[in-house]
Every structure is written in C-alpha cells, then in structure tokens.
CSV table of C-alpha atoms in Angstrom, one decimal:
chain,number,residue,atom,x,y,z
O,23,MET,CA,-1.7,40.8,27.3
O,24,PRO,CA,0.5,41.4,30.3
O,25,LYS,CA,3.5,39.2,30.9
O,26,VAL,CA,4.2,37.3,34.1
O,27,SER,CA,7.4,35.8,35.4
O,28,THR,CA,7.7,32.1,36.0
O,29,ASN,CA,10.5,30.3,37.6
O,30,ILE,CA,11.5,26.7,36.6
O,31,ASN,CA,14.4,24.6,37.9
O,32,LEU,CA,16.5,23.0,35.2
O,33,ASP,CA,19.7,21.0,35.0
O,34,ALA,CA,22.5,23.5,34.2
O,35,ASP,CA,23.8,21.5,31.3
O,36,LEU,CA,20.3,21.0,29.8
O,37,LYS,CA,19.7,24.7,30.0
O,38,LYS,CA,23.0,25.6,28.4
O,39,ASP,CA,22.6,23.0,25.6
O,40,CYS,CA,19.0,24.1,24.9
O,41,GLN,CA,19.9,27.8,24.9
O,42,GLU,CA,22.6,27.0,22.2
O,43,LEU,CA,20.1,24.9,20.2
O,44,PHE,CA,17.4,27.5,20.3
O,45,SER,CA,19.8,30.3,19.5
O,46,ASP,CA,20.8,28.3,16.4
O,47,LEU,CA,17.1,28.2,15.6
O,48,GLY,CA,16.7,31.9,16.0
O,49,MET,CA,15.0,32.1,19.3
O,50,ASP,CA,15.7,32.2,23.0
O,51,LEU,CA,14.6,29.8,25.8
O,52,THR,CA,11.6,31.9,26.7
O,53,THR,CA,10.3,31.8,23.2
O,54,ALA,CA,10.8,28.0,23.0
O,55,VAL,CA,9.0,27.5,26.2
O,56,THR,CA,6.2,29.8,25.1
O,57,ILE,CA,5.9,27.8,21.8
O,58,PHE,CA,5.7,24.6,23.9
O,59,LEU,CA,3.0,26.0,26.2
O,60,LYS,CA,0.9,27.4,23.3
O,61,GLN,CA,1.0,24.0,21.6
O,62,ALA,CA,0.1,22.2,24.8
O,63,ARG,CA,-2.9,24.5,25.2
O,64,ARG,CA,-3.9,24.0,21.6
O,65,VAL,CA,-3.8,20.2,21.7
O,66,GLN,CA,-4.9,20.1,25.4
O,67,GLY,CA,-2.0,17.9,26.3
O,68,ILE,CA,1.7,17.3,25.8
O,69,PRO,CA,2.3,18.3,22.2
O,70,PHE,CA,4.5,15.3,21.3
O,71,SER,CA,4.4,11.6,22.0
O,72,ILE,CA,6.1,10.4,25.2
O,73,SER,CA,7.2,6.8,25.3
O,74,ARG,CA,10.0,4.6,26.3
O,75,GLU,CA,12.7,4.0,23.8
O,76,ASN,CA,12.1,0.8,21.9
O,77,PRO,CA,15.4,-0.6,20.5
O,78,ASN,CA,15.2,-2.0,16.9
O,79,ALA,CA,15.9,-5.7,16.2
O,80,GLU,CA,19.6,-5.1,15.5
O,81,THR,CA,20.1,-3.3,18.8
O,82,ILE,CA,18.2,-6.1,20.7
O,83,ALA,CA,20.4,-8.7,19.0
O,84,ALA,CA,23.6,-6.8,20.0
O,85,LEU,CA,22.4,-6.5,23.6
O,86,ASN,CA,21.6,-10.2,23.7
O,87,GLU,CA,25.0,-11.0,22.2
O,88,TYR,CA,26.6,-8.8,24.9
O,89,GLU,CA,24.7,-10.6,27.7
O,90,GLU,CA,25.7,-14.0,26.3
O,91,MET,CA,29.4,-12.9,26.0
O,92,LYS,CA,29.3,-11.5,29.6
O,93,ASN,CA,27.6,-14.6,31.0
O,94,ASN,CA,29.8,-17.1,29.1
O,95,PRO,CA,33.2,-15.6,28.4
O,96,ALA,CA,34.8,-19.0,27.7
O,97,LYS,CA,32.7,-19.3,24.5
O,98,CYS,CA,34.0,-16.0,23.1
O,99,LYS,CA,36.8,-15.8,20.6
O,100,ARG,CA,40.0,-14.2,22.0
O,101,TYR,CA,42.6,-12.3,20.2
O,102,SER,CA,46.3,-11.8,21.1
O,103,SER,CA,46.2,-8.2,20.1
O,104,PHE,CA,44.0,-5.5,18.7
O,105,LYS,CA,45.9,-5.7,15.4
O,106,SER,CA,44.9,-9.4,15.0
O,107,ALA,CA,41.2,-8.6,15.8
O,108,ARG,CA,41.3,-5.7,13.3
O,109,ASN,CA,42.9,-7.8,10.6
O,110,GLU,CA,40.2,-10.4,10.9
O,111,VAL,CA,37.5,-7.8,10.7
O,112,LEU,CA,39.1,-6.2,7.6
O,113,ASN,CA,39.6,-9.6,6.0
O,114,ASP,CA,35.9,-10.4,6.4
O,115,ALA,CA,34.9,-7.1,4.9
C-alpha cells in the first residue's frame, strides 16, 4: 500500500519525550502513531479510555486538609524550625 505524508503539530517537549520513550520500546514516532491509528480503526474509536483523573480517598483527604490549613492558618501547629518538625515526625514513626 502506498505511503502518504501527514503533518501534525506537537508540543516540542512532548515530541522529544515520546521519541525517547518509543525508542526505548524499539520503535520510532511514526510506528507508534501507526499502531495508534490501526487500533483506532480496529475498535472504531479511541483505543483507550479517556477520563478525568479521579483522586483516591487519601489524596482527597490531603487536598481537604490543605484547604483547611490555607483557610484557617491559626488552627495549624507551628514549628520554630525544620529540625523540630522533623524530630516530631521521626518520634511519631
């Protein structure tokens, strides 16, 4: 089957990172894009799930704690130095 040239615009860093990744996997960017397109044709859609990131419960709790600390800094424990904060963490471990 004859080949055709196709131009796509990419972020330079994305292209560089993906070229390195695909090289480690033994292929070039053209081969990776061809694989993607063949899979898209085979499944008649995007060949992977596209969704928003859903943080897990621990991440949600940390984000909520951050918001609480930001909104109410007077309620937060203060340390006189990094060393004292580190010592408390190590003592609790």
